[in-house]
Coordinates of C-alpha atoms in Angstrom, one line a residue:
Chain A
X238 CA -34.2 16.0 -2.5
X239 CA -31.1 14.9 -0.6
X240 CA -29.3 14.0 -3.6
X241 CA -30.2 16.9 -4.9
X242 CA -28.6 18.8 -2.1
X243 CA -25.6 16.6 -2.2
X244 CA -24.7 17.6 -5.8
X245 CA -25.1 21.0 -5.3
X246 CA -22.8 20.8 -2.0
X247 CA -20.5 18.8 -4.0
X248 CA -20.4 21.2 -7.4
X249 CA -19.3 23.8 -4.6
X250 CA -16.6 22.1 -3.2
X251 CA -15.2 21.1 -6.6
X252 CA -15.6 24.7 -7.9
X253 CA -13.4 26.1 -4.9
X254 CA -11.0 23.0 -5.8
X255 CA -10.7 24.0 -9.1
X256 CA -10.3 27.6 -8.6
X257 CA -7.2 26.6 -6.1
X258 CA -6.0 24.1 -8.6
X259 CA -5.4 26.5 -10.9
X260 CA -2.6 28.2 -9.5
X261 CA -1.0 25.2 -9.5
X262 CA 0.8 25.2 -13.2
X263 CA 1.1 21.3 -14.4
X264 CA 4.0 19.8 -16.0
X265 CA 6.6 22.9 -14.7
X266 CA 10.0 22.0 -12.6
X267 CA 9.4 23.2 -9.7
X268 CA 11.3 20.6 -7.7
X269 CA 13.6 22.1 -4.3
X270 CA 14.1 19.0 -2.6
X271 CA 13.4 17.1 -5.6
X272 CA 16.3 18.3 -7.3
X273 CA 18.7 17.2 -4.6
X274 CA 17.5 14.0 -4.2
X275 CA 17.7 13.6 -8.1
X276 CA 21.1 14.5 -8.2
X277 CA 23.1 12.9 -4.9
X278 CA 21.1 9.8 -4.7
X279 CA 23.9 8.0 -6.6
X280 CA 26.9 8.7 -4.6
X281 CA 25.0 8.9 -0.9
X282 CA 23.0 6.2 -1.5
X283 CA 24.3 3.9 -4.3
X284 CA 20.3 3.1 -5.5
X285 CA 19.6 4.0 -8.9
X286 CA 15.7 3.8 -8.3
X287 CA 14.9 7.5 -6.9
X288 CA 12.2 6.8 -5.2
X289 CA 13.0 4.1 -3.5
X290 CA 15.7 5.9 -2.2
X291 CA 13.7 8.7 -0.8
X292 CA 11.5 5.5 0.6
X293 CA 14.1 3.5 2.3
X294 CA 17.1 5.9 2.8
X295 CA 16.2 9.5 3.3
X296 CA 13.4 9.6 4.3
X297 CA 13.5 6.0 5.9
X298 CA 10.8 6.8 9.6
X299 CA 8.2 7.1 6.9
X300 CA 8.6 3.7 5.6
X301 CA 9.1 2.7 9.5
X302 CA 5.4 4.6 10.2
X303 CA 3.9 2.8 7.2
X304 CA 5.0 -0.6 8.1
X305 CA 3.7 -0.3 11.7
X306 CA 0.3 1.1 10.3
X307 CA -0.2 -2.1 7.6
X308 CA 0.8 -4.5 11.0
X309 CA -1.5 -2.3 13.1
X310 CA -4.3 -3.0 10.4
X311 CA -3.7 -6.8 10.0
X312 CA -3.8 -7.0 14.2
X313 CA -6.8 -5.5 13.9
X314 CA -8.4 -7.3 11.4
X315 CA -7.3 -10.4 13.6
X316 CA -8.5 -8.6 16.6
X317 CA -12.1 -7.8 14.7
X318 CA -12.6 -10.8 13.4
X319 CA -11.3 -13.0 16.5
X320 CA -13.9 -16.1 17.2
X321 CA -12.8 -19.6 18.7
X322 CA -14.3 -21.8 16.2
X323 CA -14.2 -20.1 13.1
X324 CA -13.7 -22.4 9.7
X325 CA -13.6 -21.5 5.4
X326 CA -16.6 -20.3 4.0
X327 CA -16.4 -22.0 0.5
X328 CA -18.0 -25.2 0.4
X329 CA -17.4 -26.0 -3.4
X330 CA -14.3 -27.0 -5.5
X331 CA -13.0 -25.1 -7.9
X332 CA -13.2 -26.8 -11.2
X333 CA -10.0 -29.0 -12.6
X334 CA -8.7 -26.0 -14.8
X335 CA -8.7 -23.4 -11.4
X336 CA -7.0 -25.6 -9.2
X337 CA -4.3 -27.2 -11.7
X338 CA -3.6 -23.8 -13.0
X339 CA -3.4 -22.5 -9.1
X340 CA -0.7 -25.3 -8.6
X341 CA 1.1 -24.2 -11.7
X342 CA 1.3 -20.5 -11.5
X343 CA 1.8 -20.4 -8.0
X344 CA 5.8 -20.7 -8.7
X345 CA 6.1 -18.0 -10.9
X346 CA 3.9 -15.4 -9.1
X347 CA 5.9 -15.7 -5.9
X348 CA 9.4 -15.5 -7.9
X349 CA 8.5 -13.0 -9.8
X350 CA 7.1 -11.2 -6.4
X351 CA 10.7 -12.1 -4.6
X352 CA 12.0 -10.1 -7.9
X353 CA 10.6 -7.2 -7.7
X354 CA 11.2 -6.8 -4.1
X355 CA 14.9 -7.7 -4.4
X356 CA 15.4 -5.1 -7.3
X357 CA 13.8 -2.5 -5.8
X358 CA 17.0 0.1 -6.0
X359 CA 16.9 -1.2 -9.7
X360 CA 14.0 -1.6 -10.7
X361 CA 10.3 0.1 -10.6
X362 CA 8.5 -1.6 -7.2
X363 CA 10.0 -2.8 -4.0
X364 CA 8.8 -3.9 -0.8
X365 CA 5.0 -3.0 -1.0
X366 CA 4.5 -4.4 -4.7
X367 CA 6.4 -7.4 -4.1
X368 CA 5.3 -8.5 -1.1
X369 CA 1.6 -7.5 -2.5
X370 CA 2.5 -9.9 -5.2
X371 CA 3.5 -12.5 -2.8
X372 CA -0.2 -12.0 -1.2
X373 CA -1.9 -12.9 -4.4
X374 CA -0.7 -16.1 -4.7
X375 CA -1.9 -17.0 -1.2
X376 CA -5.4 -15.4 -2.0
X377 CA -5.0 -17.6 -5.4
X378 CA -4.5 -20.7 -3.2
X379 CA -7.3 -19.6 -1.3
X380 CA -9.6 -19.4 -4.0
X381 CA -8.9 -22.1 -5.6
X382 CA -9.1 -24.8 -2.9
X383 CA -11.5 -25.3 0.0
X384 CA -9.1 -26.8 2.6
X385 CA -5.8 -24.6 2.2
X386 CA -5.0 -22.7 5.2
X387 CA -1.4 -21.3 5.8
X388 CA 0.4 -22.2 8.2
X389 CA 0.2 -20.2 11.4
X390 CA 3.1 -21.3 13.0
X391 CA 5.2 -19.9 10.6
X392 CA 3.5 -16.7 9.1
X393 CA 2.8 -14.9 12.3
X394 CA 6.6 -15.5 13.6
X395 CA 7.9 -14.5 10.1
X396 CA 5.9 -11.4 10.1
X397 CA 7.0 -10.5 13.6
X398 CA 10.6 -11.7 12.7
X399 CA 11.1 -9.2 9.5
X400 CA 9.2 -6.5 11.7
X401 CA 12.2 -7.2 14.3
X402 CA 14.5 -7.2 11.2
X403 CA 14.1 -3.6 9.8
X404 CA 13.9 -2.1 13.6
X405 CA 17.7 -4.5 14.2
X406 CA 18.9 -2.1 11.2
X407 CA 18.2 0.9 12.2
X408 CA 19.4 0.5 15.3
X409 CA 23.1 -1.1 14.1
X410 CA 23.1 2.0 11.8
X411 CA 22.2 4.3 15.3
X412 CA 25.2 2.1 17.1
X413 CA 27.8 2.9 14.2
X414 CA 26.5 6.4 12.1
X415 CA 25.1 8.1 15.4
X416 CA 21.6 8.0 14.3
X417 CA 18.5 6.0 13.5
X418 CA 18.4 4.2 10.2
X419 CA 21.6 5.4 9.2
X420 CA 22.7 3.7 6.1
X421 CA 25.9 1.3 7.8
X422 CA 26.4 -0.9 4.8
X423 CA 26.8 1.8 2.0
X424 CA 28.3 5.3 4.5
X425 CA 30.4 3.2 6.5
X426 CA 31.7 -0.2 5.3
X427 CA 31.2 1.0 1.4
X428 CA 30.0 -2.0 -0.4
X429 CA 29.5 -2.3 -3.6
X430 CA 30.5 1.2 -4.5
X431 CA 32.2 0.1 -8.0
X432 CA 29.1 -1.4 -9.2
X433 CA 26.2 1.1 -8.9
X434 CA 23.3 -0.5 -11.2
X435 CA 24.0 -4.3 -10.0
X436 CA 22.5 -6.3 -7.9
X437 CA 24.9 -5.9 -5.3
X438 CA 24.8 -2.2 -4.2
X439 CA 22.6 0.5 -2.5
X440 CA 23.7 -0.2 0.7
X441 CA 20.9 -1.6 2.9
X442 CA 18.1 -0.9 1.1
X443 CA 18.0 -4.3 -0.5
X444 CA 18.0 -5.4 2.9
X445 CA 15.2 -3.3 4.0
X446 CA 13.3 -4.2 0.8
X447 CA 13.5 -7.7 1.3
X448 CA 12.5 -7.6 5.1
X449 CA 9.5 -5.2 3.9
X450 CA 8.5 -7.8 1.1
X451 CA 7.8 -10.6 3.3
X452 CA 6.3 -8.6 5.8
X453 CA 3.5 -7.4 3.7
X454 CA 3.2 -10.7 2.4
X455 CA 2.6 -12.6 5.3
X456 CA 0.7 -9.7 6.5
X457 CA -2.0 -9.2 3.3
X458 CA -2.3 -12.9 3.3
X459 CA -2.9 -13.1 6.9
X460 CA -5.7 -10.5 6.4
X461 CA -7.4 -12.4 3.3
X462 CA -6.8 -16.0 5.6
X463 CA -8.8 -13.6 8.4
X464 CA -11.6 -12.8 6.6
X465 CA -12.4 -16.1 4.4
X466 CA -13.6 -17.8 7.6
X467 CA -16.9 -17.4 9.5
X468 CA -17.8 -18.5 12.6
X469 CA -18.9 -22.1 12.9
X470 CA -22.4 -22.4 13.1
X471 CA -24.2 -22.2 17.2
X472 CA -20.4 -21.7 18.1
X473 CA -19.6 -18.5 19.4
Chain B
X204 CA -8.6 22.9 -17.0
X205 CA -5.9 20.6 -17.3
X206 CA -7.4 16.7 -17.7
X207 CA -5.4 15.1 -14.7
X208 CA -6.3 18.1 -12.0
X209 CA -10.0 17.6 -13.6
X210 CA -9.5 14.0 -13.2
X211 CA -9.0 13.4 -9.9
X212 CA -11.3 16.8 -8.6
X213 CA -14.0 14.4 -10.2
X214 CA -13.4 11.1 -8.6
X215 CA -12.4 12.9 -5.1
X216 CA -16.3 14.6 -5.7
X217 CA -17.7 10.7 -6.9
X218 CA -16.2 9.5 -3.9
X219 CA -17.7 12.1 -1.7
X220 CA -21.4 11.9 -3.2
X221 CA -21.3 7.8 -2.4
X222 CA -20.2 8.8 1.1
X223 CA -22.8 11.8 1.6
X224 CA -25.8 9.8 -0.4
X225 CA -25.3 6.0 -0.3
X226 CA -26.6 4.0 2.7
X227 CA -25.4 0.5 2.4
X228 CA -22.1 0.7 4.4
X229 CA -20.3 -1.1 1.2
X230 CA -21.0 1.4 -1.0
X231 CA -19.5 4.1 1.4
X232 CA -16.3 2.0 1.8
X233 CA -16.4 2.3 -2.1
X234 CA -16.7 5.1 -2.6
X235 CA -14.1 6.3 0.1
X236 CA -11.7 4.2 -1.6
X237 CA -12.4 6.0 -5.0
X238 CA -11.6 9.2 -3.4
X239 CA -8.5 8.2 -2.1
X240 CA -7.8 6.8 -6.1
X241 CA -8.2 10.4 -6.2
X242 CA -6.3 12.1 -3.6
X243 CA -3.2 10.2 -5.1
X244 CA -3.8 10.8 -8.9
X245 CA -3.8 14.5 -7.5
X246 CA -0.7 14.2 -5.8
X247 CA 1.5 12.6 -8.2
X248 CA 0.4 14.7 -11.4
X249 CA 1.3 18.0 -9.1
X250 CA 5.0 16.1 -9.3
X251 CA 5.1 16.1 -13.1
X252 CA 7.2 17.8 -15.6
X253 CA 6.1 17.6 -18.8
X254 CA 8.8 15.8 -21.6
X255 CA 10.9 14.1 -18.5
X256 CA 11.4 10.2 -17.4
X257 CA 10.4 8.2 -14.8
X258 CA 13.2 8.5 -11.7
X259 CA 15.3 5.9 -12.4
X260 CA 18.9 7.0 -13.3
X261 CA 19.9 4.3 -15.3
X262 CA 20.1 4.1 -19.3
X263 CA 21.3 7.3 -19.8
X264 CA 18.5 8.9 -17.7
X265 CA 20.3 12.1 -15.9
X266 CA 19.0 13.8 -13.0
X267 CA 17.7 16.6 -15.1
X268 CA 15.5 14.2 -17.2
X269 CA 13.4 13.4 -14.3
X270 CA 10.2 13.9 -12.5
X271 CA 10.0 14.6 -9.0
X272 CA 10.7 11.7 -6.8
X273 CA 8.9 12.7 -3.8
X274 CA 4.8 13.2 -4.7
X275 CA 5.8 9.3 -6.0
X276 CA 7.4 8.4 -3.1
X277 CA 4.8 10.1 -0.7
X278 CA 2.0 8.3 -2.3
X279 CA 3.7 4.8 -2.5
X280 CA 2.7 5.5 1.4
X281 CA -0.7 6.7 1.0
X282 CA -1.6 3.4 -0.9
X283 CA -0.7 1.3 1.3
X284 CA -2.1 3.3 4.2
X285 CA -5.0 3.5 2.3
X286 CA -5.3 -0.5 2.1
X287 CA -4.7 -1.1 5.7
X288 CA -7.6 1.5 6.4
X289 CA -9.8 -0.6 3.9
X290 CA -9.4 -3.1 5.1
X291 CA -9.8 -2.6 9.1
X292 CA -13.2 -1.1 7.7
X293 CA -14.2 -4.6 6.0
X294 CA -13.8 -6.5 8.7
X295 CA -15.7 -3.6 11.1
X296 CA -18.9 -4.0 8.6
X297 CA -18.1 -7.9 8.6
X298 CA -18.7 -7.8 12.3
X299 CA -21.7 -5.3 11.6
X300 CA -23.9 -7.9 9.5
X301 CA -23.3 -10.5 11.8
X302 CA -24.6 -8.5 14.8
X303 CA -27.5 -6.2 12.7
X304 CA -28.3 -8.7 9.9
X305 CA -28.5 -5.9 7.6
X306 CA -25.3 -3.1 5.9
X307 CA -27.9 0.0 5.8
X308 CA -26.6 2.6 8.2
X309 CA -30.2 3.8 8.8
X310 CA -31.7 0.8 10.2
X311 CA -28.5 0.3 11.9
X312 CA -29.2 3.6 13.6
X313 CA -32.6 2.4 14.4
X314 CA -32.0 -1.0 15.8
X315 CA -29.2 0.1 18.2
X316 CA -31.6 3.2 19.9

């Protein structure tokens, strides 16, 4: 009966969806903004990747909101999840194959996670993938071996550190351009603007992109090292 | 109906119907997640223009060979807002089994009155 209900309730809504959907034509230009972002993000930013452009650069407080909501989420979880004792939950070792082809990949994930969030004015990614590629060789580790456990002296200040980093931008671009996040490197100093496409250009959102990486990285991992433990048993 | 609106009407609706019906919280965290799979499939297919690239002006890509950057750029943020609600959520029904013993929201409802 309820379920019943729901899918009639449900068939509703997606009529009315529908029916507003279609005045939406697909696969028509109908780009405003779009179009100016398409066609100045070479000389006023230097990134050849338009998105991340629109990311980092013009529409840079977005990227500022997001970070603080992905740290907001990891204290939480930490917060949540906070007991004195608390220890891994796997008790079993991963066979020979897992944990020797943990040891061996583990390399190449995180350089090819460093990659993609260097390139990101290059490339497709940035911050968020890379430093989501970074994670998943720390949940690798984690799944492979009963013992690992990062080291918390070092991820939390990192974290904090590249959080510290990106807001230390901004505000040198606010010191020098007159307002927050204003692109110093690339408006004012004007690096790299004979070689558009190389590594070396785009201002600061290399920069950004690389502070962003290991943020999330340390971040996701610290949320996967948060919930693989449980407390220790009559220990509260 | 065009296939990618369709698309992501249905797994917005999914998502909805596992929230409305299901009563293990897991479920509803699924299926909340599914719907946001389908709140951004919705927003970047609204950006497309059929025949054009990807927005990345190099290899001979112009500006007027290429989709809207911002639908892509607005819902490289949703994802990730969309993990770091996930994932608070986990950890809140972590803390629920260890207090409740149980994930079903009606007995949770019953135990705490």
């Amino acid at each position: 009966m309820k379920r019943i209900l729901a899918i009639v309730f449900i068939l509703i809504i997606g009529f009315w969806m529908a029916k507003a959907l279609d005045q939406v034509p697909f696969g028509e230009d109908r780009m405003l903004v779009g179009k100016y972002y398409l066609e100045h993000v070479k000389e006023e930013t230097g990134a050849v990747n338009a998105v991340t452009a629109v990311v980092v650069n013009y529409r840079g407080f977005d990227t500022l909101g997001e970070v603080t909501v992905l740290f907001i989420a990891s204290t939480g979880v930490a917060a949540l999840l906070w007991r004195k004792k608390r220890e891994r939950t796997a008790k079993t070792e991963g066979s020979v194959v897992l944990t020797t082809g943990a040891r061996l990949l583990l390399p190449f994930i995180m350089l090819f996670g460093a990659y993609i969030f260097i390139h990101g004015h290059l490339t497709p990614g940035g911050g968020f993938p890379g430093g989501a590629t970074i994670a998943t060789a720390f949940l690798f580790l984690y799944l492979a071996f009963t013992v690992y456990e990062i080291d918390h002296k070092i991820f939390e200040p990192l974290e904090g550190l590249a959080g510290v980093g990106y807001v230390t931008v901004g505000l040198i671009g606010l010191a020098i351009g007159g307002y927050f996040l204003f692109d110093w490197i690339w408006q004012t100093w004007g690096i790299g603007r004979e070689n558009i496409g190389r590594l070396f250009s785009a201002g600061f959102i290399p920069i950004i992109y690389t502070l962003i990486g290991i943020k999330v990285g340390t971040e996701l991992t610290g949320i996967v090292d948060n919930m693989v433990k449980e407390p220790e048993e009559g220990g509260q | 109906m065009n296939p990618y609106y369709f698309a992501s009407i249905a797994l917005i609706l999914i998502g909805f119907y596992a929230v409305l019906v299901k009563r293990n919280v897991l479920k509803m965290l699924v299926g909340l997640s599914i719907m946001e799979t389908g709140v951004n499939l919705l927003l970047i297919s609204v950006g497309y223009v059929s025949g054009k690239s990807a927005p990345i002006l190099s290899e001979g890509i112009t500006p007027d060979k290429a989709v809207d950057p911002i639908p892509q750029a607005l819902v490289l943020t949703a994802i990730v807002i969309g993990v770091a609600t996930t994932a608070m959520a986990l950890s809140v029904v972590i803390n629920l089994y260890e207090k409740y013993k149980t994930l079903n929201v009606e007995e949770i409802r019953r135990l705490r009155g």
